[in-house]
Protein backbone atom coordinates (compact mmCIF):
# COMPACT_ATOMS: atom_id res chain seq x y z
CA UNK A 1 0.00 0.00 0.00
CA UNK A 2 1.28 3.41 -0.97
CA UNK A 3 0.49 6.36 1.30
CA UNK A 4 0.09 9.50 -0.77
CA UNK A 5 -0.22 13.06 0.59
CA UNK A 6 -0.16 15.10 -2.63
CA UNK A 7 -2.97 15.07 -5.19
CA UNK A 8 -0.54 15.41 -8.14
CA UNK A 9 1.33 12.36 -6.95
CA UNK A 10 -1.89 10.36 -6.69
CA UNK A 11 -3.07 11.48 -10.16
CA UNK A 12 0.28 10.43 -11.70
CA UNK A 13 0.28 7.06 -9.93
CA UNK A 14 -3.29 6.36 -11.11
CA UNK A 15 -2.76 7.59 -14.69
CA UNK A 16 -1.63 4.20 -16.12
CA UNK A 17 -4.39 2.36 -14.23
CA UNK A 18 -7.41 4.09 -15.75
CA UNK A 19 -8.17 1.31 -18.21
CA UNK A 20 -8.84 -1.01 -15.27
CA UNK A 21 -11.49 -0.73 -12.54
CA UNK A 22 -10.68 1.79 -9.82
CA UNK A 23 -12.70 1.89 -6.59
CA UNK A 24 -12.72 4.84 -4.18
CA UNK A 25 -13.69 4.65 -0.50
CA UNK A 26 -13.90 8.16 0.98
CA UNK A 27 -13.48 8.27 4.79
CA UNK A 28 -12.58 10.54 7.68
CA UNK A 29 -10.53 7.82 9.39
CA UNK A 30 -10.86 6.33 12.90
CA UNK A 31 -11.67 3.09 11.16
CA UNK A 32 -14.18 0.57 12.44
CA UNK A 33 -15.79 -2.47 10.84
CA UNK A 34 -18.18 -0.22 8.87
CA UNK A 35 -15.24 1.35 7.04
CA UNK A 36 -13.69 -2.08 6.59
CA UNK A 37 -16.92 -3.38 4.98
CA UNK A 38 -16.62 -0.60 2.38
CA UNK A 39 -12.96 -1.45 1.76
CA UNK A 40 -13.82 -5.15 1.39
CA UNK A 41 -16.61 -4.42 -1.09
CA UNK A 42 -14.17 -2.29 -3.12
CA UNK A 43 -11.42 -4.93 -2.93
CA UNK A 44 -13.84 -7.58 -4.20
CA UNK A 45 -15.04 -5.57 -7.19
CA UNK A 46 -12.07 -3.45 -8.28
CA UNK A 47 -8.56 -3.87 -9.63
CA UNK A 48 -7.27 -0.87 -7.72
CA UNK A 49 -8.61 0.35 -4.36
CA UNK A 50 -8.06 3.94 -3.29
CA UNK A 51 -9.07 4.91 0.24
CA UNK A 52 -9.09 8.59 1.15
CA UNK A 53 -8.56 9.61 4.75
CA UNK A 54 -9.39 13.26 5.19
CA UNK A 55 -11.20 14.94 8.07
CA UNK A 56 -12.94 17.49 5.89
CA UNK A 57 -13.16 20.74 7.88
CA UNK A 58 -15.80 22.28 5.58
CA UNK A 59 -18.45 19.72 6.48
CA UNK A 60 -18.30 20.64 10.18
CA UNK A 61 -20.34 23.62 11.40
CA UNK A 62 -18.81 26.33 13.63
CA UNK A 63 -20.06 24.77 16.87
CA UNK A 64 -19.46 21.15 15.83
CA UNK A 65 -16.91 18.57 16.88
CA UNK A 66 -14.04 19.04 14.38
CA UNK A 67 -11.49 19.46 17.19
CA UNK A 68 -12.63 16.38 19.10
CA UNK A 69 -13.18 14.18 16.02
CA UNK A 70 -11.25 10.92 16.72
CA UNK A 71 -7.93 10.57 14.91
CA UNK A 72 -5.62 7.57 14.74
CA UNK A 73 -3.80 7.56 11.44
CA UNK A 74 -1.16 4.97 12.38
CA UNK A 75 -3.86 2.42 13.25
CA UNK A 76 -5.90 3.32 10.15
CA UNK A 77 -2.87 2.74 7.91
CA UNK A 78 -2.38 -0.74 9.36
CA UNK A 79 -6.06 -1.64 8.94
CA UNK A 80 -6.16 -0.32 5.36
CA UNK A 81 -3.00 -2.24 4.53
CA UNK A 82 -4.52 -5.43 5.95
CA UNK A 83 -7.62 -4.96 3.73
CA UNK A 84 -5.45 -4.79 0.62
CA UNK A 85 -5.87 -1.09 -0.13
CA UNK A 86 -3.51 -0.01 -2.93
CA UNK A 87 -3.41 3.74 -2.31
CA UNK A 88 -4.21 5.53 0.91
CA UNK A 89 -4.70 9.21 0.11
CA UNK A 90 -4.22 11.27 3.27
CA UNK A 91 -3.81 14.92 2.25
CA UNK A 92 -3.50 17.96 4.52
CA UNK A 93 -6.33 20.53 4.59
CA UNK A 94 -4.02 22.95 2.69
CA UNK A 95 -3.47 20.38 -0.06
CA UNK A 96 -7.24 20.17 -0.59
CA UNK A 97 -8.13 23.81 0.12
CA UNK A 98 -5.13 25.94 -0.93
CA UNK A 99 -5.19 29.71 -0.39
CA UNK A 100 -7.72 31.30 -2.73
CA UNK A 101 -10.10 28.31 -2.76
CA UNK A 102 -13.63 29.67 -3.18
CA UNK A 103 -15.79 27.35 -5.32
CA UNK A 104 -18.32 25.05 -3.71
CA UNK A 105 -21.03 22.60 -4.74
CA UNK A 106 -24.43 23.55 -3.33
CA UNK A 107 -26.88 20.63 -3.16
CA UNK A 108 -30.42 21.94 -2.74
CA UNK A 109 -33.69 20.24 -1.72
CA UNK A 110 -32.15 17.01 -0.41
CA UNK A 111 -29.57 18.91 1.62
CA UNK A 112 -32.11 21.15 3.35
CA UNK A 113 -34.14 18.50 5.20
CA UNK A 114 -33.35 16.34 8.27
CA UNK A 115 -29.55 16.56 8.74
CA UNK A 116 -29.58 19.76 6.68
CA UNK A 117 -31.89 21.52 9.16
CA UNK A 118 -29.52 20.81 12.03
CA UNK A 119 -26.30 21.11 10.00
CA UNK A 120 -27.10 23.74 7.34
CA UNK A 121 -23.66 23.79 5.65
CA UNK A 122 -22.85 20.10 6.09
CA UNK A 123 -23.88 18.70 2.71
CA UNK A 124 -22.26 21.59 0.84
CA UNK A 125 -18.98 20.51 2.45
CA UNK A 126 -19.67 16.83 1.72
CA UNK A 127 -20.66 17.40 -1.93
CA UNK A 128 -17.65 19.64 -2.55
CA UNK A 129 -15.09 17.23 -1.07
CA UNK A 130 -16.66 14.26 -2.85
CA UNK A 131 -16.61 16.02 -6.22
CA UNK A 132 -12.96 16.96 -5.64
CA UNK A 133 -12.08 13.37 -4.71
CA UNK A 134 -13.98 12.04 -7.73
CA UNK A 135 -12.00 14.43 -9.98
CA UNK A 136 -8.65 13.60 -8.40
CA UNK A 137 -9.12 9.80 -8.37
CA UNK A 138 -11.51 9.43 -11.35
CA UNK A 139 -12.89 6.17 -9.91
CA UNK A 140 -15.23 3.81 -11.75
CA UNK A 141 -17.05 3.09 -8.48
CA UNK A 142 -17.26 4.91 -5.15
CA UNK A 143 -18.48 3.21 -1.97
CA UNK A 144 -20.70 4.87 0.66
CA UNK A 145 -22.38 3.53 3.79
CA UNK A 146 -26.17 3.35 4.02
CA UNK A 147 -25.73 4.40 7.66
CA UNK A 148 -25.45 7.94 6.27
CA UNK A 149 -28.48 7.48 4.02
CA UNK A 150 -29.12 11.15 3.35
CA UNK A 151 -25.46 11.63 2.40
CA UNK A 152 -25.77 8.69 0.03
CA UNK A 153 -28.84 10.30 -1.56
CA UNK A 154 -27.06 13.66 -1.90
CA UNK A 155 -24.09 11.97 -3.60
CA UNK A 156 -26.30 9.96 -5.95
CA UNK A 157 -28.03 13.22 -6.91
CA UNK A 158 -24.66 14.95 -7.41
CA UNK A 159 -23.54 12.22 -9.81
CA UNK A 160 -26.78 12.51 -11.80
CA UNK A 161 -26.99 16.29 -11.81
CA UNK A 162 -23.35 16.94 -12.75
CA UNK A 163 -23.10 14.08 -15.29
CA UNK A 164 -20.30 12.31 -13.44
CA UNK A 165 -19.18 9.02 -14.90
CA UNK A 166 -19.04 6.76 -11.91
CA UNK A 167 -21.22 4.31 -10.06
CA UNK A 168 -22.16 4.85 -6.44
CA UNK A 169 -22.26 1.62 -4.46
CA UNK A 170 -24.20 1.62 -1.17
CA UNK A 171 -22.97 -0.71 1.58
CA UNK A 172 -25.36 -1.82 4.33
CA UNK A 173 -24.90 -0.53 7.87
CA UNK A 174 -22.56 -2.56 10.06
CA UNK A 175 -23.71 -2.81 13.69
CA UNK A 176 -22.21 -3.94 16.96
CA UNK A 177 -23.65 -7.11 18.48
CA UNK A 178 -25.95 -4.99 20.64
CA UNK A 179 -27.44 -3.30 17.56
CA UNK A 180 -25.69 0.08 17.79
CA UNK A 181 -24.56 1.23 14.34
CA UNK A 182 -20.77 1.54 14.26
CA UNK A 183 -19.62 5.15 14.15
CA UNK A 184 -16.29 6.84 14.77
CA UNK A 185 -18.11 9.02 17.31
CA UNK A 186 -19.15 6.02 19.47
CA UNK A 187 -15.76 6.21 21.24
CA UNK A 188 -17.03 9.37 22.96
CA UNK A 189 -19.87 7.46 24.66
CA UNK A 190 -19.37 6.51 28.31
CA UNK A 191 -20.60 3.00 29.22
CA UNK A 192 -23.77 4.55 30.66
CA UNK A 193 -24.32 6.67 27.53
CA UNK A 194 -23.79 3.65 25.33
CA UNK A 195 -26.68 1.90 27.08
CA UNK A 196 -28.84 4.95 26.48
CA UNK A 197 -27.75 5.07 22.82
CA UNK A 198 -29.16 1.56 22.26
CA UNK A 199 -32.61 3.10 22.41
CA UNK A 200 -31.93 4.51 18.91
CA UNK A 201 -31.61 1.23 16.94
CA UNK A 202 -34.34 -0.31 19.12
CA UNK A 203 -36.76 2.52 18.35
CA UNK A 204 -36.03 2.28 14.62
CA UNK A 205 -36.62 -1.47 14.66
CA UNK A 206 -39.91 -0.98 16.53
CA UNK A 207 -40.88 1.65 13.95
CA UNK A 208 -40.09 -0.68 11.06
CA UNK A 209 -42.04 -3.47 12.76
CA UNK A 210 -45.03 -1.18 13.30
CA UNK A 211 -44.90 -0.25 9.63
CA UNK A 212 -45.00 -3.91 8.61
CA UNK A 213 -48.11 -4.28 10.80
CA UNK A 214 -49.81 -1.32 9.15
CA UNK A 215 -48.92 1.23 11.86
CA UNK A 216 -47.08 4.54 11.73
CA UNK A 217 -43.31 4.04 11.96
CA UNK A 218 -42.56 7.64 12.92
CA UNK A 219 -45.08 7.77 15.76
CA UNK A 220 -43.90 4.39 17.07
CA UNK A 221 -40.18 5.22 16.94
CA UNK A 222 -40.71 8.66 18.46
CA UNK A 223 -42.73 7.16 21.32
CA UNK A 224 -40.00 4.58 21.99
CA UNK A 225 -37.29 7.28 22.04
CA UNK A 226 -39.32 9.47 24.39
CA UNK A 227 -39.23 6.66 26.96
CA UNK A 228 -35.45 7.06 27.25
CA UNK A 229 -34.84 10.17 29.36
CA UNK A 230 -31.08 10.12 28.72
CA UNK A 231 -31.35 11.24 25.12
CA UNK A 232 -32.78 14.15 23.16
CA UNK A 233 -34.54 13.32 19.91
CA UNK A 234 -33.66 15.68 17.06
CA UNK A 235 -35.78 14.15 14.33
CA UNK A 236 -37.62 10.97 13.36
CA UNK A 237 -38.77 10.81 9.74
CA UNK A 238 -39.47 8.64 6.74
CA UNK A 239 -37.66 9.53 3.53
CA UNK A 240 -36.97 7.88 0.21
CA UNK A 241 -33.19 7.63 0.17
CA UNK A 242 -32.35 4.72 -2.15
CA UNK A 243 -35.69 3.23 -1.06
CA UNK A 244 -37.97 4.05 1.86
CA UNK A 245 -36.18 4.46 5.18
CA UNK A 246 -37.01 5.39 8.74
CA UNK A 247 -34.33 7.79 9.98
CA UNK A 248 -33.57 9.38 13.33
CA UNK A 249 -30.99 11.58 15.01
CA UNK A 250 -30.48 11.84 18.76
CA UNK A 251 -28.14 13.59 21.13
CA UNK A 252 -26.67 11.53 23.99
CA UNK A 253 -24.62 13.78 26.27
CA UNK A 254 -22.22 15.60 23.94
CA UNK A 255 -22.47 12.95 21.22
CA UNK A 256 -24.81 13.16 18.27
CA UNK A 257 -25.90 9.86 16.71
CA UNK A 258 -27.79 9.14 13.51
CA UNK A 259 -29.19 5.85 12.26
CA UNK A 260 -31.77 4.47 9.85
CA UNK A 261 -33.45 1.23 8.78
CA UNK A 262 -35.13 0.27 5.54
CA UNK A 263 -38.92 0.06 5.47
CA UNK A 264 -40.63 -2.76 3.61
CA UNK A 265 -44.25 -2.43 4.68
CA UNK A 266 -47.24 -2.03 2.44
CA UNK A 267 -48.66 1.24 3.79
CA UNK A 268 -46.92 3.65 1.43
P1 LIG B 1 -16.86 8.55 7.89
O1 LIG B 1 -15.42 8.20 8.09
O2 LIG B 1 -17.67 8.50 9.14
O3 LIG B 1 -17.06 9.79 7.08
O4 LIG B 1 -17.48 7.37 7.01
C1 LIG B 1 -16.89 6.99 5.79
C2 LIG B 1 -17.83 6.06 5.08
O5 LIG B 1 -18.11 4.93 5.90
C3 LIG B 1 -19.19 6.72 4.78
O6 LIG B 1 -19.61 6.32 3.48
C4 LIG B 1 -20.08 6.16 5.84
O7 LIG B 1 -21.44 6.10 5.46
C5 LIG B 1 -19.51 4.76 6.00
N1 LIG B 1 -19.88 4.20 7.30
C6 LIG B 1 -19.76 4.78 8.52
N2 LIG B 1 -20.27 4.00 9.47
C7 LIG B 1 -20.72 2.87 8.85
C8 LIG B 1 -21.36 1.68 9.30
N3 LIG B 1 -21.63 1.45 10.58
N4 LIG B 1 -21.70 0.75 8.37
C9 LIG B 1 -21.43 0.95 7.05
N5 LIG B 1 -20.82 2.06 6.58
C10 LIG B 1 -20.48 3.01 7.46
Tab-separated table of C-alpha atoms and ligand atoms in Angstrom:
chain	number	residue	atom	x	y	z
A	1	UNK	CA	0.000	0.000	0.000
A	2	UNK	CA	1.284	3.411	-0.968
A	3	UNK	CA	0.488	6.362	1.303
A	4	UNK	CA	0.087	9.503	-0.774
A	5	UNK	CA	-0.217	13.064	0.590
A	6	UNK	CA	-0.155	15.101	-2.634
A	7	UNK	CA	-2.970	15.068	-5.191
A	8	UNK	CA	-0.545	15.411	-8.143
A	9	UNK	CA	1.330	12.356	-6.954
A	10	UNK	CA	-1.894	10.364	-6.692
A	11	UNK	CA	-3.069	11.478	-10.158
A	12	UNK	CA	0.279	10.426	-11.700
A	13	UNK	CA	0.277	7.063	-9.933
A	14	UNK	CA	-3.286	6.357	-11.114
A	15	UNK	CA	-2.764	7.586	-14.685
A	16	UNK	CA	-1.627	4.205	-16.124
A	17	UNK	CA	-4.394	2.362	-14.230
A	18	UNK	CA	-7.411	4.095	-15.750
A	19	UNK	CA	-8.172	1.309	-18.207
A	20	UNK	CA	-8.840	-1.007	-15.269
A	21	UNK	CA	-11.490	-0.734	-12.537
A	22	UNK	CA	-10.679	1.789	-9.824
A	23	UNK	CA	-12.702	1.890	-6.595
A	24	UNK	CA	-12.723	4.837	-4.181
A	25	UNK	CA	-13.692	4.652	-0.505
A	26	UNK	CA	-13.902	8.161	0.984
A	27	UNK	CA	-13.477	8.270	4.791
A	28	UNK	CA	-12.577	10.536	7.678
A	29	UNK	CA	-10.530	7.821	9.389
A	30	UNK	CA	-10.857	6.331	12.899
A	31	UNK	CA	-11.674	3.087	11.158
A	32	UNK	CA	-14.184	0.566	12.444
A	33	UNK	CA	-15.793	-2.469	10.835
A	34	UNK	CA	-18.180	-0.216	8.869
A	35	UNK	CA	-15.238	1.347	7.041
A	36	UNK	CA	-13.690	-2.084	6.585
A	37	UNK	CA	-16.918	-3.378	4.984
A	38	UNK	CA	-16.625	-0.601	2.385
A	39	UNK	CA	-12.963	-1.451	1.759
A	40	UNK	CA	-13.819	-5.150	1.388
A	41	UNK	CA	-16.610	-4.419	-1.095
A	42	UNK	CA	-14.173	-2.294	-3.120
A	43	UNK	CA	-11.420	-4.926	-2.934
A	44	UNK	CA	-13.838	-7.575	-4.202
A	45	UNK	CA	-15.042	-5.570	-7.190
A	46	UNK	CA	-12.075	-3.454	-8.280
A	47	UNK	CA	-8.559	-3.872	-9.635
A	48	UNK	CA	-7.272	-0.873	-7.724
A	49	UNK	CA	-8.608	0.345	-4.361
A	50	UNK	CA	-8.058	3.940	-3.288
A	51	UNK	CA	-9.072	4.914	0.238
A	52	UNK	CA	-9.090	8.586	1.151
A	53	UNK	CA	-8.562	9.610	4.750
A	54	UNK	CA	-9.392	13.262	5.188
A	55	UNK	CA	-11.205	14.939	8.071
A	56	UNK	CA	-12.939	17.485	5.887
A	57	UNK	CA	-13.163	20.736	7.876
A	58	UNK	CA	-15.799	22.276	5.580
A	59	UNK	CA	-18.452	19.716	6.484
A	60	UNK	CA	-18.299	20.636	10.177
A	61	UNK	CA	-20.342	23.618	11.398
A	62	UNK	CA	-18.809	26.326	13.626
A	63	UNK	CA	-20.063	24.767	16.865
A	64	UNK	CA	-19.465	21.151	15.826
A	65	UNK	CA	-16.910	18.571	16.881
A	66	UNK	CA	-14.039	19.042	14.378
A	67	UNK	CA	-11.495	19.457	17.192
A	68	UNK	CA	-12.627	16.383	19.104
A	69	UNK	CA	-13.183	14.177	16.024
A	70	UNK	CA	-11.252	10.922	16.720
A	71	UNK	CA	-7.932	10.572	14.906
A	72	UNK	CA	-5.624	7.566	14.738
A	73	UNK	CA	-3.800	7.563	11.444
A	74	UNK	CA	-1.164	4.972	12.376
A	75	UNK	CA	-3.859	2.420	13.247
A	76	UNK	CA	-5.903	3.318	10.150
A	77	UNK	CA	-2.869	2.738	7.913
A	78	UNK	CA	-2.377	-0.738	9.356
A	79	UNK	CA	-6.060	-1.636	8.936
A	80	UNK	CA	-6.158	-0.316	5.361
A	81	UNK	CA	-2.998	-2.242	4.532
A	82	UNK	CA	-4.518	-5.430	5.953
A	83	UNK	CA	-7.620	-4.962	3.734
A	84	UNK	CA	-5.450	-4.791	0.625
A	85	UNK	CA	-5.871	-1.087	-0.130
A	86	UNK	CA	-3.514	-0.013	-2.926
A	87	UNK	CA	-3.412	3.735	-2.305
A	88	UNK	CA	-4.212	5.531	0.909
A	89	UNK	CA	-4.701	9.206	0.107
A	90	UNK	CA	-4.217	11.273	3.266
A	91	UNK	CA	-3.811	14.916	2.252
A	92	UNK	CA	-3.502	17.959	4.521
A	93	UNK	CA	-6.330	20.526	4.588
A	94	UNK	CA	-4.017	22.949	2.690
A	95	UNK	CA	-3.470	20.382	-0.061
A	96	UNK	CA	-7.239	20.171	-0.593
A	97	UNK	CA	-8.128	23.810	0.120
A	98	UNK	CA	-5.133	25.937	-0.932
A	99	UNK	CA	-5.190	29.713	-0.395
A	100	UNK	CA	-7.721	31.304	-2.733
A	101	UNK	CA	-10.095	28.313	-2.759
A	102	UNK	CA	-13.627	29.668	-3.182
A	103	UNK	CA	-15.794	27.349	-5.320
A	104	UNK	CA	-18.316	25.050	-3.705
A	105	UNK	CA	-21.026	22.597	-4.741
A	106	UNK	CA	-24.427	23.549	-3.334
A	107	UNK	CA	-26.883	20.626	-3.165
A	108	UNK	CA	-30.418	21.945	-2.743
A	109	UNK	CA	-33.685	20.239	-1.724
A	110	UNK	CA	-32.146	17.011	-0.411
A	111	UNK	CA	-29.575	18.908	1.615
A	112	UNK	CA	-32.109	21.145	3.346
A	113	UNK	CA	-34.141	18.505	5.202
A	114	UNK	CA	-33.354	16.338	8.268
A	115	UNK	CA	-29.552	16.560	8.739
A	116	UNK	CA	-29.585	19.759	6.678
A	117	UNK	CA	-31.894	21.516	9.157
A	118	UNK	CA	-29.516	20.812	12.029
A	119	UNK	CA	-26.302	21.112	9.996
A	120	UNK	CA	-27.095	23.739	7.341
A	121	UNK	CA	-23.659	23.792	5.645
A	122	UNK	CA	-22.854	20.100	6.090
A	123	UNK	CA	-23.879	18.703	2.708
A	124	UNK	CA	-22.261	21.586	0.835
A	125	UNK	CA	-18.984	20.507	2.452
A	126	UNK	CA	-19.672	16.827	1.715
A	127	UNK	CA	-20.660	17.398	-1.926
A	128	UNK	CA	-17.645	19.639	-2.549
A	129	UNK	CA	-15.088	17.235	-1.070
A	130	UNK	CA	-16.664	14.256	-2.850
A	131	UNK	CA	-16.610	16.017	-6.220
A	132	UNK	CA	-12.963	16.964	-5.639
A	133	UNK	CA	-12.083	13.367	-4.707
A	134	UNK	CA	-13.975	12.043	-7.735
A	135	UNK	CA	-12.002	14.427	-9.975
A	136	UNK	CA	-8.647	13.600	-8.403
A	137	UNK	CA	-9.123	9.803	-8.372
A	138	UNK	CA	-11.509	9.431	-11.351
A	139	UNK	CA	-12.887	6.170	-9.913
A	140	UNK	CA	-15.233	3.813	-11.747
A	141	UNK	CA	-17.053	3.086	-8.482
A	142	UNK	CA	-17.263	4.907	-5.145
A	143	UNK	CA	-18.481	3.215	-1.966
A	144	UNK	CA	-20.700	4.870	0.663
A	145	UNK	CA	-22.384	3.526	3.791
A	146	UNK	CA	-26.166	3.346	4.020
A	147	UNK	CA	-25.728	4.403	7.661
A	148	UNK	CA	-25.449	7.944	6.266
A	149	UNK	CA	-28.476	7.480	4.022
A	150	UNK	CA	-29.116	11.148	3.346
A	151	UNK	CA	-25.459	11.634	2.402
A	152	UNK	CA	-25.767	8.692	0.030
A	153	UNK	CA	-28.840	10.298	-1.561
A	154	UNK	CA	-27.058	13.660	-1.904
A	155	UNK	CA	-24.088	11.974	-3.600
A	156	UNK	CA	-26.303	9.958	-5.950
A	157	UNK	CA	-28.033	13.225	-6.909
A	158	UNK	CA	-24.659	14.953	-7.412
A	159	UNK	CA	-23.545	12.220	-9.813
A	160	UNK	CA	-26.783	12.508	-11.801
A	161	UNK	CA	-26.987	16.293	-11.811
A	162	UNK	CA	-23.355	16.940	-12.754
A	163	UNK	CA	-23.101	14.078	-15.285
A	164	UNK	CA	-20.304	12.312	-13.440
A	165	UNK	CA	-19.182	9.021	-14.904
A	166	UNK	CA	-19.039	6.760	-11.909
A	167	UNK	CA	-21.221	4.308	-10.062
A	168	UNK	CA	-22.165	4.854	-6.437
A	169	UNK	CA	-22.259	1.621	-4.463
A	170	UNK	CA	-24.203	1.618	-1.169
A	171	UNK	CA	-22.969	-0.707	1.582
A	172	UNK	CA	-25.360	-1.820	4.327
A	173	UNK	CA	-24.898	-0.525	7.872
A	174	UNK	CA	-22.560	-2.564	10.061
A	175	UNK	CA	-23.713	-2.813	13.686
A	176	UNK	CA	-22.210	-3.945	16.955
A	177	UNK	CA	-23.654	-7.111	18.478
A	178	UNK	CA	-25.946	-4.988	20.640
A	179	UNK	CA	-27.438	-3.297	17.559
A	180	UNK	CA	-25.688	0.078	17.786
A	181	UNK	CA	-24.556	1.232	14.340
A	182	UNK	CA	-20.767	1.544	14.256
A	183	UNK	CA	-19.617	5.146	14.148
A	184	UNK	CA	-16.290	6.841	14.771
A	185	UNK	CA	-18.107	9.020	17.312
A	186	UNK	CA	-19.149	6.024	19.468
A	187	UNK	CA	-15.759	6.210	21.237
A	188	UNK	CA	-17.027	9.365	22.956
A	189	UNK	CA	-19.869	7.456	24.659
A	190	UNK	CA	-19.368	6.515	28.312
A	191	UNK	CA	-20.599	3.000	29.225
A	192	UNK	CA	-23.770	4.547	30.656
A	193	UNK	CA	-24.320	6.673	27.530
A	194	UNK	CA	-23.787	3.650	25.333
A	195	UNK	CA	-26.679	1.901	27.075
A	196	UNK	CA	-28.841	4.955	26.481
A	197	UNK	CA	-27.753	5.073	22.816
A	198	UNK	CA	-29.155	1.564	22.256
A	199	UNK	CA	-32.611	3.099	22.409
A	200	UNK	CA	-31.929	4.505	18.905
A	201	UNK	CA	-31.608	1.226	16.939
A	202	UNK	CA	-34.340	-0.312	19.117
A	203	UNK	CA	-36.762	2.517	18.351
A	204	UNK	CA	-36.030	2.276	14.618
A	205	UNK	CA	-36.621	-1.474	14.656
A	206	UNK	CA	-39.911	-0.978	16.531
A	207	UNK	CA	-40.884	1.647	13.953
A	208	UNK	CA	-40.090	-0.683	11.062
A	209	UNK	CA	-42.042	-3.474	12.761
A	210	UNK	CA	-45.034	-1.180	13.297
A	211	UNK	CA	-44.905	-0.246	9.630
A	212	UNK	CA	-45.003	-3.911	8.612
A	213	UNK	CA	-48.105	-4.285	10.799
A	214	UNK	CA	-49.806	-1.316	9.146
A	215	UNK	CA	-48.920	1.234	11.856
A	216	UNK	CA	-47.081	4.540	11.726
A	217	UNK	CA	-43.311	4.035	11.962
A	218	UNK	CA	-42.555	7.639	12.920
A	219	UNK	CA	-45.083	7.767	15.762
A	220	UNK	CA	-43.895	4.392	17.073
A	221	UNK	CA	-40.180	5.217	16.944
A	222	UNK	CA	-40.715	8.662	18.456
A	223	UNK	CA	-42.733	7.161	21.323
A	224	UNK	CA	-39.998	4.578	21.992
A	225	UNK	CA	-37.292	7.278	22.042
A	226	UNK	CA	-39.323	9.472	24.386
A	227	UNK	CA	-39.230	6.659	26.956
A	228	UNK	CA	-35.450	7.057	27.246
A	229	UNK	CA	-34.843	10.172	29.364
A	230	UNK	CA	-31.077	10.121	28.721
A	231	UNK	CA	-31.349	11.243	25.116
A	232	UNK	CA	-32.777	14.146	23.158
A	233	UNK	CA	-34.542	13.320	19.906
A	234	UNK	CA	-33.656	15.685	17.058
A	235	UNK	CA	-35.783	14.154	14.328
A	236	UNK	CA	-37.617	10.974	13.360
A	237	UNK	CA	-38.773	10.806	9.742
A	238	UNK	CA	-39.470	8.636	6.738
A	239	UNK	CA	-37.659	9.532	3.526
A	240	UNK	CA	-36.975	7.881	0.213
A	241	UNK	CA	-33.191	7.626	0.170
A	242	UNK	CA	-32.348	4.725	-2.150
A	243	UNK	CA	-35.687	3.226	-1.061
A	244	UNK	CA	-37.970	4.050	1.860
A	245	UNK	CA	-36.180	4.459	5.176
A	246	UNK	CA	-37.010	5.388	8.739
A	247	UNK	CA	-34.332	7.785	9.985
A	248	UNK	CA	-33.574	9.383	13.331
A	249	UNK	CA	-30.993	11.580	15.008
A	250	UNK	CA	-30.476	11.844	18.758
A	251	UNK	CA	-28.141	13.590	21.133
A	252	UNK	CA	-26.670	11.529	23.986
A	253	UNK	CA	-24.624	13.785	26.266
A	254	UNK	CA	-22.223	15.597	23.941
A	255	UNK	CA	-22.467	12.947	21.224
A	256	UNK	CA	-24.810	13.164	18.265
A	257	UNK	CA	-25.899	9.855	16.715
A	258	UNK	CA	-27.791	9.136	13.507
A	259	UNK	CA	-29.188	5.846	12.263
A	260	UNK	CA	-31.767	4.471	9.854
A	261	UNK	CA	-33.454	1.232	8.779
A	262	UNK	CA	-35.127	0.267	5.540
A	263	UNK	CA	-38.921	0.064	5.466
A	264	UNK	CA	-40.625	-2.755	3.608
A	265	UNK	CA	-44.251	-2.435	4.680
A	266	UNK	CA	-47.242	-2.029	2.445
A	267	UNK	CA	-48.660	1.236	3.789
A	268	UNK	CA	-46.921	3.648	1.429
B	1	LIG	P1	-16.865	8.545	7.890
B	1	LIG	O1	-15.421	8.202	8.085
B	1	LIG	O2	-17.668	8.496	9.140
B	1	LIG	O3	-17.063	9.792	7.078
B	1	LIG	O4	-17.477	7.371	7.012
B	1	LIG	C1	-16.887	6.986	5.795
B	1	LIG	C2	-17.835	6.065	5.079
B	1	LIG	O5	-18.111	4.931	5.904
B	1	LIG	C3	-19.185	6.720	4.778
B	1	LIG	O6	-19.613	6.319	3.481
B	1	LIG	C4	-20.080	6.159	5.836
B	1	LIG	O7	-21.441	6.103	5.463
B	1	LIG	C5	-19.507	4.761	5.996
B	1	LIG	N1	-19.883	4.203	7.302
B	1	LIG	C6	-19.761	4.782	8.518
B	1	LIG	N2	-20.266	3.996	9.474
B	1	LIG	C7	-20.720	2.872	8.853
B	1	LIG	C8	-21.363	1.678	9.295
B	1	LIG	N3	-21.626	1.448	10.582
B	1	LIG	N4	-21.698	0.751	8.370
B	1	LIG	C9	-21.431	0.953	7.051
B	1	LIG	N5	-20.821	2.060	6.582
B	1	LIG	C10	-20.477	3.010	7.463
